[in-house]
Amino acid sequence: MNDALSTSERTDERTDERTDERTDLLDTLANHRNFLRFTTRDLTDEQVGLRTTASELCLGGLIKHVTSAERNWADFIRNGPSAPRDFTSMTEADLAQWADEFKMLPGDTLAGVLAKYEEVARETDELVASLPDLDATRPLPKAPWFEPGARWSARRALLHIIAETAQHAGHADIIRESLDGAKTMG
């Protein structure tokens, strides 16, 4: 790394182009989004709703869930803990709505699910590009898995979106391979 560059800016030796942290984060997220979307290539609406493993997960449902998670975490970056759900006070109806994110419902189509994902991705990319500070923190929403009083920076929330997307792209690859033998890579 060139000492003259800030810690958030470096030279990419492969292209000799100057890059910054936001570019790296968004490029990584775009890469994992593409892996997730690619698992649905050449499939029908019916096929993306099929469960092909012991899991409750299906390809369309995974994309719906990742879309919702990305939207919620982008809202968290914008607005703080009021945006994501307060998981400590979810009702049965809230839990049922959350469970519906993981499946294709009547009326859901692959084209519609992918269009919504693309819309949310574009909004997240615009948000990250326009943020004045990736270090700005907000208190996390109430949830059993978060330490009370914990705070996350915009950067950490974005890293969480990347991790969530990558994890579910892997799930999608297994589901697709179980469906018809097609793989995302390899």
JSON list of C-alpha atoms in Angstrom, two decimals:
[
{"chain": "A", "resi": 1, "resn": "MET", "atom": "CA", "xyz": [0.00, 0.00, 0.00]},
{"chain": "A", "resi": 2, "resn": "ASN", "atom": "CA", "xyz": [1.29, 3.44, -0.89]},
{"chain": "A", "resi": 3, "resn": "ASP", "atom": "CA", "xyz": [1.87, 5.45, 2.31]},
{"chain": "A", "resi": 4, "resn": "ALA", "atom": "CA", "xyz": [0.77, 8.62, 0.54]},
{"chain": "A", "resi": 5, "resn": "LEU", "atom": "CA", "xyz": [-2.76, 7.24, 0.19]},
{"chain": "A", "resi": 6, "resn": "SER", "atom": "CA", "xyz": [-5.26, 7.38, 2.99]},
{"chain": "A", "resi": 7, "resn": "THR", "atom": "CA", "xyz": [-6.38, 4.14, 4.60]},
{"chain": "A", "resi": 8, "resn": "SER", "atom": "CA", "xyz": [-9.63, 4.35, 2.64]},
{"chain": "A", "resi": 9, "resn": "GLU", "atom": "CA", "xyz": [-7.94, 4.87, -0.73]},
{"chain": "A", "resi": 10, "resn": "ARG", "atom": "CA", "xyz": [-5.49, 2.63, -2.56]},
{"chain": "A", "resi": 11, "resn": "THR", "atom": "CA", "xyz": [-4.20, 1.78, -5.99]},
{"chain": "A", "resi": 12, "resn": "ASP", "atom": "CA", "xyz": [-5.53, -1.40, -7.55]},
{"chain": "A", "resi": 13, "resn": "GLU", "atom": "CA", "xyz": [-2.41, -3.03, -8.97]},
{"chain": "A", "resi": 14, "resn": "ARG", "atom": "CA", "xyz": [-4.44, -5.05, -11.51]},
{"chain": "A", "resi": 15, "resn": "THR", "atom": "CA", "xyz": [-5.77, -1.96, -13.25]},
{"chain": "A", "resi": 16, "resn": "ASP", "atom": "CA", "xyz": [-3.65, 0.87, -11.85]},
{"chain": "A", "resi": 17, "resn": "GLU", "atom": "CA", "xyz": [-6.91, 2.65, -11.10]},
{"chain": "A", "resi": 18, "resn": "ARG", "atom": "CA", "xyz": [-7.38, 4.48, -7.87]},
{"chain": "A", "resi": 19, "resn": "THR", "atom": "CA", "xyz": [-10.12, 2.90, -5.76]},
{"chain": "A", "resi": 20, "resn": "ASP", "atom": "CA", "xyz": [-11.61, 3.71, -2.43]},
{"chain": "A", "resi": 21, "resn": "GLU", "atom": "CA", "xyz": [-13.32, 1.78, 0.31]},
{"chain": "A", "resi": 22, "resn": "ARG", "atom": "CA", "xyz": [-16.85, 2.51, -0.92]},
{"chain": "A", "resi": 23, "resn": "THR", "atom": "CA", "xyz": [-15.99, 1.22, -4.37]},
{"chain": "A", "resi": 24, "resn": "ASP", "atom": "CA", "xyz": [-14.51, -1.94, -2.88]},
{"chain": "A", "resi": 25, "resn": "LEU", "atom": "CA", "xyz": [-17.54, -2.52, -0.64]},
{"chain": "A", "resi": 26, "resn": "LEU", "atom": "CA", "xyz": [-20.05, -1.91, -3.42]},
{"chain": "A", "resi": 27, "resn": "ASP", "atom": "CA", "xyz": [-18.09, -4.05, -5.90]},
{"chain": "A", "resi": 28, "resn": "THR", "atom": "CA", "xyz": [-18.02, -6.91, -3.37]},
{"chain": "A", "resi": 29, "resn": "LEU", "atom": "CA", "xyz": [-21.75, -6.56, -2.75]},
{"chain": "A", "resi": 30, "resn": "ALA", "atom": "CA", "xyz": [-22.45, -6.45, -6.50]},
{"chain": "A", "resi": 31, "resn": "ASN", "atom": "CA", "xyz": [-20.42, -9.62, -6.99]},
{"chain": "A", "resi": 32, "resn": "HIS", "atom": "CA", "xyz": [-22.43, -11.54, -4.38]},
{"chain": "A", "resi": 33, "resn": "ARG", "atom": "CA", "xyz": [-25.72, -10.14, -5.70]},
{"chain": "A", "resi": 34, "resn": "ASN", "atom": "CA", "xyz": [-24.77, -11.46, -9.14]},
{"chain": "A", "resi": 35, "resn": "PHE", "atom": "CA", "xyz": [-24.04, -14.93, -7.73]},
{"chain": "A", "resi": 36, "resn": "LEU", "atom": "CA", "xyz": [-27.45, -14.95, -6.05]},
{"chain": "A", "resi": 37, "resn": "ARG", "atom": "CA", "xyz": [-29.33, -13.78, -9.16]},
{"chain": "A", "resi": 38, "resn": "PHE", "atom": "CA", "xyz": [-27.38, -16.18, -11.39]},
{"chain": "A", "resi": 39, "resn": "THR", "atom": "CA", "xyz": [-28.78, -19.17, -9.52]},
{"chain": "A", "resi": 40, "resn": "THR", "atom": "CA", "xyz": [-32.19, -18.43, -11.08]},
{"chain": "A", "resi": 41, "resn": "ARG", "atom": "CA", "xyz": [-31.05, -18.34, -14.71]},
{"chain": "A", "resi": 42, "resn": "ASP", "atom": "CA", "xyz": [-33.33, -20.18, -17.14]},
{"chain": "A", "resi": 43, "resn": "LEU", "atom": "CA", "xyz": [-35.84, -21.15, -14.43]},
{"chain": "A", "resi": 44, "resn": "THR", "atom": "CA", "xyz": [-39.61, -20.75, -14.33]},
{"chain": "A", "resi": 45, "resn": "ASP", "atom": "CA", "xyz": [-41.69, -19.11, -11.63]},
{"chain": "A", "resi": 46, "resn": "GLU", "atom": "CA", "xyz": [-42.68, -22.57, -10.45]},
{"chain": "A", "resi": 47, "resn": "GLN", "atom": "CA", "xyz": [-39.08, -23.82, -10.26]},
{"chain": "A", "resi": 48, "resn": "VAL", "atom": "CA", "xyz": [-37.87, -20.89, -8.14]},
{"chain": "A", "resi": 49, "resn": "GLY", "atom": "CA", "xyz": [-40.58, -21.74, -5.62]},
{"chain": "A", "resi": 50, "resn": "LEU", "atom": "CA", "xyz": [-39.56, -25.38, -5.22]},
{"chain": "A", "resi": 51, "resn": "ARG", "atom": "CA", "xyz": [-37.91, -26.70, -2.08]},
{"chain": "A", "resi": 52, "resn": "THR", "atom": "CA", "xyz": [-35.19, -29.07, -3.24]},
{"chain": "A", "resi": 53, "resn": "THR", "atom": "CA", "xyz": [-33.51, -29.81, 0.09]},
{"chain": "A", "resi": 54, "resn": "ALA", "atom": "CA", "xyz": [-34.64, -30.59, 3.64]},
{"chain": "A", "resi": 55, "resn": "SER", "atom": "CA", "xyz": [-34.62, -26.82, 4.21]},
{"chain": "A", "resi": 56, "resn": "GLU", "atom": "CA", "xyz": [-37.70, -24.62, 3.89]},
{"chain": "A", "resi": 57, "resn": "LEU", "atom": "CA", "xyz": [-35.71, -22.40, 1.51]},
{"chain": "A", "resi": 58, "resn": "CYS", "atom": "CA", "xyz": [-36.41, -21.90, -2.18]},
{"chain": "A", "resi": 59, "resn": "LEU", "atom": "CA", "xyz": [-34.57, -19.71, -4.70]},
{"chain": "A", "resi": 60, "resn": "GLY", "atom": "CA", "xyz": [-37.29, -17.09, -5.04]},
{"chain": "A", "resi": 61, "resn": "GLY", "atom": "CA", "xyz": [-37.76, -16.93, -1.29]},
{"chain": "A", "resi": 62, "resn": "LEU", "atom": "CA", "xyz": [-34.06, -16.42, -0.72]},
{"chain": "A", "resi": 63, "resn": "ILE", "atom": "CA", "xyz": [-34.03, -13.47, -3.09]},
{"chain": "A", "resi": 64, "resn": "LYS", "atom": "CA", "xyz": [-37.12, -12.03, -1.38]},
{"chain": "A", "resi": 65, "resn": "HIS", "atom": "CA", "xyz": [-35.46, -12.42, 2.01]},
{"chain": "A", "resi": 66, "resn": "VAL", "atom": "CA", "xyz": [-32.15, -10.86, 0.91]},
{"chain": "A", "resi": 67, "resn": "THR", "atom": "CA", "xyz": [-34.10, -7.99, -0.66]},
{"chain": "A", "resi": 68, "resn": "SER", "atom": "CA", "xyz": [-35.94, -7.38, 2.60]},
{"chain": "A", "resi": 69, "resn": "ALA", "atom": "CA", "xyz": [-32.79, -7.67, 4.71]},
{"chain": "A", "resi": 70, "resn": "GLU", "atom": "CA", "xyz": [-30.89, -5.25, 2.47]},
{"chain": "A", "resi": 71, "resn": "ARG", "atom": "CA", "xyz": [-33.78, -2.76, 2.52]},
{"chain": "A", "resi": 72, "resn": "ASN", "atom": "CA", "xyz": [-34.02, -2.98, 6.32]},
{"chain": "A", "resi": 73, "resn": "TRP", "atom": "CA", "xyz": [-30.28, -2.49, 6.89]},
{"chain": "A", "resi": 74, "resn": "ALA", "atom": "CA", "xyz": [-30.15, 0.41, 4.40]},
{"chain": "A", "resi": 75, "resn": "ASP", "atom": "CA", "xyz": [-33.05, 1.96, 6.34]},
{"chain": "A", "resi": 76, "resn": "PHE", "atom": "CA", "xyz": [-31.05, 1.40, 9.52]},
{"chain": "A", "resi": 77, "resn": "ILE", "atom": "CA", "xyz": [-28.10, 3.29, 7.99]},
{"chain": "A", "resi": 78, "resn": "ARG", "atom": "CA", "xyz": [-30.45, 6.16, 7.07]},
{"chain": "A", "resi": 79, "resn": "ASN", "atom": "CA", "xyz": [-32.74, 6.27, 10.11]},
{"chain": "A", "resi": 80, "resn": "GLY", "atom": "CA", "xyz": [-31.29, 4.23, 12.95]},
{"chain": "A", "resi": 81, "resn": "PRO", "atom": "CA", "xyz": [-32.97, 1.52, 15.01]},
{"chain": "A", "resi": 82, "resn": "SER", "atom": "CA", "xyz": [-36.54, 2.55, 14.26]},
{"chain": "A", "resi": 83, "resn": "ALA", "atom": "CA", "xyz": [-36.18, 1.16, 10.73]},
{"chain": "A", "resi": 84, "resn": "PRO", "atom": "CA", "xyz": [-35.60, -2.58, 11.33]},
{"chain": "A", "resi": 85, "resn": "ARG", "atom": "CA", "xyz": [-38.13, -4.58, 13.29]},
{"chain": "A", "resi": 86, "resn": "ASP", "atom": "CA", "xyz": [-38.01, -4.71, 17.06]},
{"chain": "A", "resi": 87, "resn": "PHE", "atom": "CA", "xyz": [-37.60, -8.47, 17.24]},
{"chain": "A", "resi": 88, "resn": "THR", "atom": "CA", "xyz": [-38.37, -8.55, 20.95]},
{"chain": "A", "resi": 89, "resn": "SER", "atom": "CA", "xyz": [-41.98, -7.50, 20.37]},
{"chain": "A", "resi": 90, "resn": "MET", "atom": "CA", "xyz": [-42.93, -9.36, 17.19]},
{"chain": "A", "resi": 91, "resn": "THR", "atom": "CA", "xyz": [-46.48, -10.68, 17.08]},
{"chain": "A", "resi": 92, "resn": "GLU", "atom": "CA", "xyz": [-47.62, -13.93, 15.47]},
{"chain": "A", "resi": 93, "resn": "ALA", "atom": "CA", "xyz": [-48.69, -11.88, 12.43]},
{"chain": "A", "resi": 94, "resn": "ASP", "atom": "CA", "xyz": [-45.22, -10.28, 12.26]},
{"chain": "A", "resi": 95, "resn": "LEU", "atom": "CA", "xyz": [-43.60, -13.72, 12.44]},
{"chain": "A", "resi": 96, "resn": "ALA", "atom": "CA", "xyz": [-45.90, -15.05, 9.69]},
{"chain": "A", "resi": 97, "resn": "GLN", "atom": "CA", "xyz": [-45.08, -12.07, 7.46]},
{"chain": "A", "resi": 98, "resn": "TRP", "atom": "CA", "xyz": [-41.36, -12.63, 8.10]},
{"chain": "A", "resi": 99, "resn": "ALA", "atom": "CA", "xyz": [-41.73, -16.34, 7.22]},
{"chain": "A", "resi": 100, "resn": "ASP", "atom": "CA", "xyz": [-43.43, -15.37, 3.93]},
{"chain": "A", "resi": 101, "resn": "GLU", "atom": "CA", "xyz": [-40.19, -13.65, 2.88]},
{"chain": "A", "resi": 102, "resn": "PHE", "atom": "CA", "xyz": [-38.65, -17.10, 2.46]},
{"chain": "A", "resi": 103, "resn": "LYS", "atom": "CA", "xyz": [-41.16, -18.51, -0.02]},
{"chain": "A", "resi": 104, "resn": "MET", "atom": "CA", "xyz": [-42.82, -17.71, -3.30]},
{"chain": "A", "resi": 105, "resn": "LEU", "atom": "CA", "xyz": [-46.41, -16.76, -2.61]},
{"chain": "A", "resi": 106, "resn": "PRO", "atom": "CA", "xyz": [-49.33, -16.85, -5.05]},
{"chain": "A", "resi": 107, "resn": "GLY", "atom": "CA", "xyz": [-48.80, -13.95, -7.44]},
{"chain": "A", "resi": 108, "resn": "ASP", "atom": "CA", "xyz": [-45.04, -13.81, -6.91]},
{"chain": "A", "resi": 109, "resn": "THR", "atom": "CA", "xyz": [-43.02, -14.12, -10.10]},
{"chain": "A", "resi": 110, "resn": "LEU", "atom": "CA", "xyz": [-39.31, -14.49, -10.68]},
{"chain": "A", "resi": 111, "resn": "ALA", "atom": "CA", "xyz": [-39.32, -11.34, -12.81]},
{"chain": "A", "resi": 112, "resn": "GLY", "atom": "CA", "xyz": [-41.09, -9.40, -10.05]},
{"chain": "A", "resi": 113, "resn": "VAL", "atom": "CA", "xyz": [-38.80, -10.68, -7.31]},
{"chain": "A", "resi": 114, "resn": "LEU", "atom": "CA", "xyz": [-35.68, -9.84, -9.36]},
{"chain": "A", "resi": 115, "resn": "ALA", "atom": "CA", "xyz": [-37.02, -6.38, -10.26]},
{"chain": "A", "resi": 116, "resn": "LYS", "atom": "CA", "xyz": [-37.64, -5.57, -6.59]},
{"chain": "A", "resi": 117, "resn": "TYR", "atom": "CA", "xyz": [-34.15, -6.82, -5.71]},
{"chain": "A", "resi": 118, "resn": "GLU", "atom": "CA", "xyz": [-32.64, -4.63, -8.44]},
{"chain": "A", "resi": 119, "resn": "GLU", "atom": "CA", "xyz": [-34.56, -1.61, -7.15]},
{"chain": "A", "resi": 120, "resn": "VAL", "atom": "CA", "xyz": [-33.38, -2.13, -3.57]},
{"chain": "A", "resi": 121, "resn": "ALA", "atom": "CA", "xyz": [-29.80, -2.75, -4.77]},
{"chain": "A", "resi": 122, "resn": "ARG", "atom": "CA", "xyz": [-29.82, 0.52, -6.72]},
{"chain": "A", "resi": 123, "resn": "GLU", "atom": "CA", "xyz": [-31.15, 2.41, -3.68]},
{"chain": "A", "resi": 124, "resn": "THR", "atom": "CA", "xyz": [-28.47, 0.87, -1.42]},
{"chain": "A", "resi": 125, "resn": "ASP", "atom": "CA", "xyz": [-25.71, 1.70, -3.89]},
{"chain": "A", "resi": 126, "resn": "GLU", "atom": "CA", "xyz": [-26.91, 5.31, -4.11]},
{"chain": "A", "resi": 127, "resn": "LEU", "atom": "CA", "xyz": [-27.09, 5.53, -0.31]},
{"chain": "A", "resi": 128, "resn": "VAL", "atom": "CA", "xyz": [-23.55, 4.23, 0.17]},
{"chain": "A", "resi": 129, "resn": "ALA", "atom": "CA", "xyz": [-22.17, 6.55, -2.51]},
{"chain": "A", "resi": 130, "resn": "SER", "atom": "CA", "xyz": [-23.81, 9.56, -0.86]},
{"chain": "A", "resi": 131, "resn": "LEU", "atom": "CA", "xyz": [-23.04, 8.86, 2.79]},
{"chain": "A", "resi": 132, "resn": "PRO", "atom": "CA", "xyz": [-20.98, 11.61, 4.38]},
{"chain": "A", "resi": 133, "resn": "ASP", "atom": "CA", "xyz": [-19.30, 9.16, 6.77]},
{"chain": "A", "resi": 134, "resn": "LEU", "atom": "CA", "xyz": [-19.07, 5.36, 6.87]},
{"chain": "A", "resi": 135, "resn": "ASP", "atom": "CA", "xyz": [-17.99, 5.63, 10.52]},
{"chain": "A", "resi": 136, "resn": "ALA", "atom": "CA", "xyz": [-21.25, 7.22, 11.72]},
{"chain": "A", "resi": 137, "resn": "THR", "atom": "CA", "xyz": [-22.89, 4.87, 14.23]},
{"chain": "A", "resi": 138, "resn": "ARG", "atom": "CA", "xyz": [-26.43, 4.17, 15.28]},
{"chain": "A", "resi": 139, "resn": "PRO", "atom": "CA", "xyz": [-27.81, 2.07, 18.14]},
{"chain": "A", "resi": 140, "resn": "LEU", "atom": "CA", "xyz": [-28.89, -1.39, 17.03]},
{"chain": "A", "resi": 141, "resn": "PRO", "atom": "CA", "xyz": [-32.55, -2.37, 17.21]},
{"chain": "A", "resi": 142, "resn": "LYS", "atom": "CA", "xyz": [-33.70, -4.58, 20.06]},
{"chain": "A", "resi": 143, "resn": "ALA", "atom": "CA", "xyz": [-33.11, -8.23, 19.26]},
{"chain": "A", "resi": 144, "resn": "PRO", "atom": "CA", "xyz": [-32.04, -11.21, 21.37]},
{"chain": "A", "resi": 145, "resn": "TRP", "atom": "CA", "xyz": [-28.86, -11.59, 19.32]},
{"chain": "A", "resi": 146, "resn": "PHE", "atom": "CA", "xyz": [-27.64, -7.99, 19.79]},
{"chain": "A", "resi": 147, "resn": "GLU", "atom": "CA", "xyz": [-25.96, -6.83, 22.97]},
{"chain": "A", "resi": 148, "resn": "PRO", "atom": "CA", "xyz": [-28.10, -4.15, 24.65]},
{"chain": "A", "resi": 149, "resn": "GLY", "atom": "CA", "xyz": [-26.79, -0.70, 23.84]},
{"chain": "A", "resi": 150, "resn": "ALA", "atom": "CA", "xyz": [-24.57, -1.89, 20.98]},
{"chain": "A", "resi": 151, "resn": "ARG", "atom": "CA", "xyz": [-24.00, 0.42, 18.03]},
{"chain": "A", "resi": 152, "resn": "TRP", "atom": "CA", "xyz": [-23.02, -0.27, 14.44]},
{"chain": "A", "resi": 153, "resn": "SER", "atom": "CA", "xyz": [-21.41, 2.03, 11.95]},
{"chain": "A", "resi": 154, "resn": "ALA", "atom": "CA", "xyz": [-22.76, 2.43, 8.43]},
{"chain": "A", "resi": 155, "resn": "ARG", "atom": "CA", "xyz": [-19.71, 0.41, 7.33]},
{"chain": "A", "resi": 156, "resn": "ARG", "atom": "CA", "xyz": [-20.57, -2.47, 9.65]},
{"chain": "A", "resi": 157, "resn": "ALA", "atom": "CA", "xyz": [-24.20, -2.50, 8.51]},
{"chain": "A", "resi": 158, "resn": "LEU", "atom": "CA", "xyz": [-23.00, -2.61, 4.90]},
{"chain": "A", "resi": 159, "resn": "LEU", "atom": "CA", "xyz": [-20.62, -5.46, 5.74]},
{"chain": "A", "resi": 160, "resn": "HIS", "atom": "CA", "xyz": [-23.58, -7.26, 7.28]},
{"chain": "A", "resi": 161, "resn": "ILE", "atom": "CA", "xyz": [-25.55, -6.81, 4.02]},
{"chain": "A", "resi": 162, "resn": "ILE", "atom": "CA", "xyz": [-22.58, -8.26, 2.12]},
{"chain": "A", "resi": 163, "resn": "ALA", "atom": "CA", "xyz": [-22.32, -11.23, 4.51]},
{"chain": "A", "resi": 164, "resn": "GLU", "atom": "CA", "xyz": [-26.06, -11.90, 4.35]},
{"chain": "A", "resi": 165, "resn": "THR", "atom": "CA", "xyz": [-26.00, -11.79, 0.55]},
{"chain": "A", "resi": 166, "resn": "ALA", "atom": "CA", "xyz": [-22.95, -14.07, 0.31]},
{"chain": "A", "resi": 167, "resn": "GLN", "atom": "CA", "xyz": [-24.39, -16.58, 2.79]},
{"chain": "A", "resi": 168, "resn": "HIS", "atom": "CA", "xyz": [-27.68, -16.82, 0.94]},
{"chain": "A", "resi": 169, "resn": "ALA", "atom": "CA", "xyz": [-25.97, -16.98, -2.46]},
{"chain": "A", "resi": 170, "resn": "GLY", "atom": "CA", "xyz": [-24.31, -20.14, -1.15]},
{"chain": "A", "resi": 171, "resn": "HIS", "atom": "CA", "xyz": [-27.67, -21.49, -0.01]},
{"chain": "A", "resi": 172, "resn": "ALA", "atom": "CA", "xyz": [-29.10, -20.69, -3.43]},
{"chain": "A", "resi": 173, "resn": "ASP", "atom": "CA", "xyz": [-26.27, -22.52, -5.18]},
{"chain": "A", "resi": 174, "resn": "ILE", "atom": "CA", "xyz": [-27.02, -25.70, -3.20]},
{"chain": "A", "resi": 175, "resn": "ILE", "atom": "CA", "xyz": [-30.76, -25.40, -3.89]},
{"chain": "A", "resi": 176, "resn": "ARG", "atom": "CA", "xyz": [-30.14, -24.87, -7.62]},
{"chain": "A", "resi": 177, "resn": "GLU", "atom": "CA", "xyz": [-27.74, -27.80, -7.85]},
{"chain": "A", "resi": 178, "resn": "SER", "atom": "CA", "xyz": [-30.33, -29.98, -6.09]},
{"chain": "A", "resi": 179, "resn": "LEU", "atom": "CA", "xyz": [-32.98, -28.79, -8.55]},
{"chain": "A", "resi": 180, "resn": "ASP", "atom": "CA", "xyz": [-31.29, -29.58, -11.85]},
{"chain": "A", "resi": 181, "resn": "GLY", "atom": "CA", "xyz": [-27.56, -29.99, -11.34]},
{"chain": "A", "resi": 182, "resn": "ALA", "atom": "CA", "xyz": [-26.69, -26.45, -12.44]},
{"chain": "A", "resi": 183, "resn": "LYS", "atom": "CA", "xyz": [-24.04, -24.65, -10.41]},
{"chain": "A", "resi": 184, "resn": "THR", "atom": "CA", "xyz": [-23.18, -21.00, -9.95]},
{"chain": "A", "resi": 185, "resn": "MET", "atom": "CA", "xyz": [-19.47, -21.78, -10.25]},
{"chain": "A", "resi": 186, "resn": "GLY", "atom": "CA", "xyz": [-17.53, -24.86, -11.24]}
]
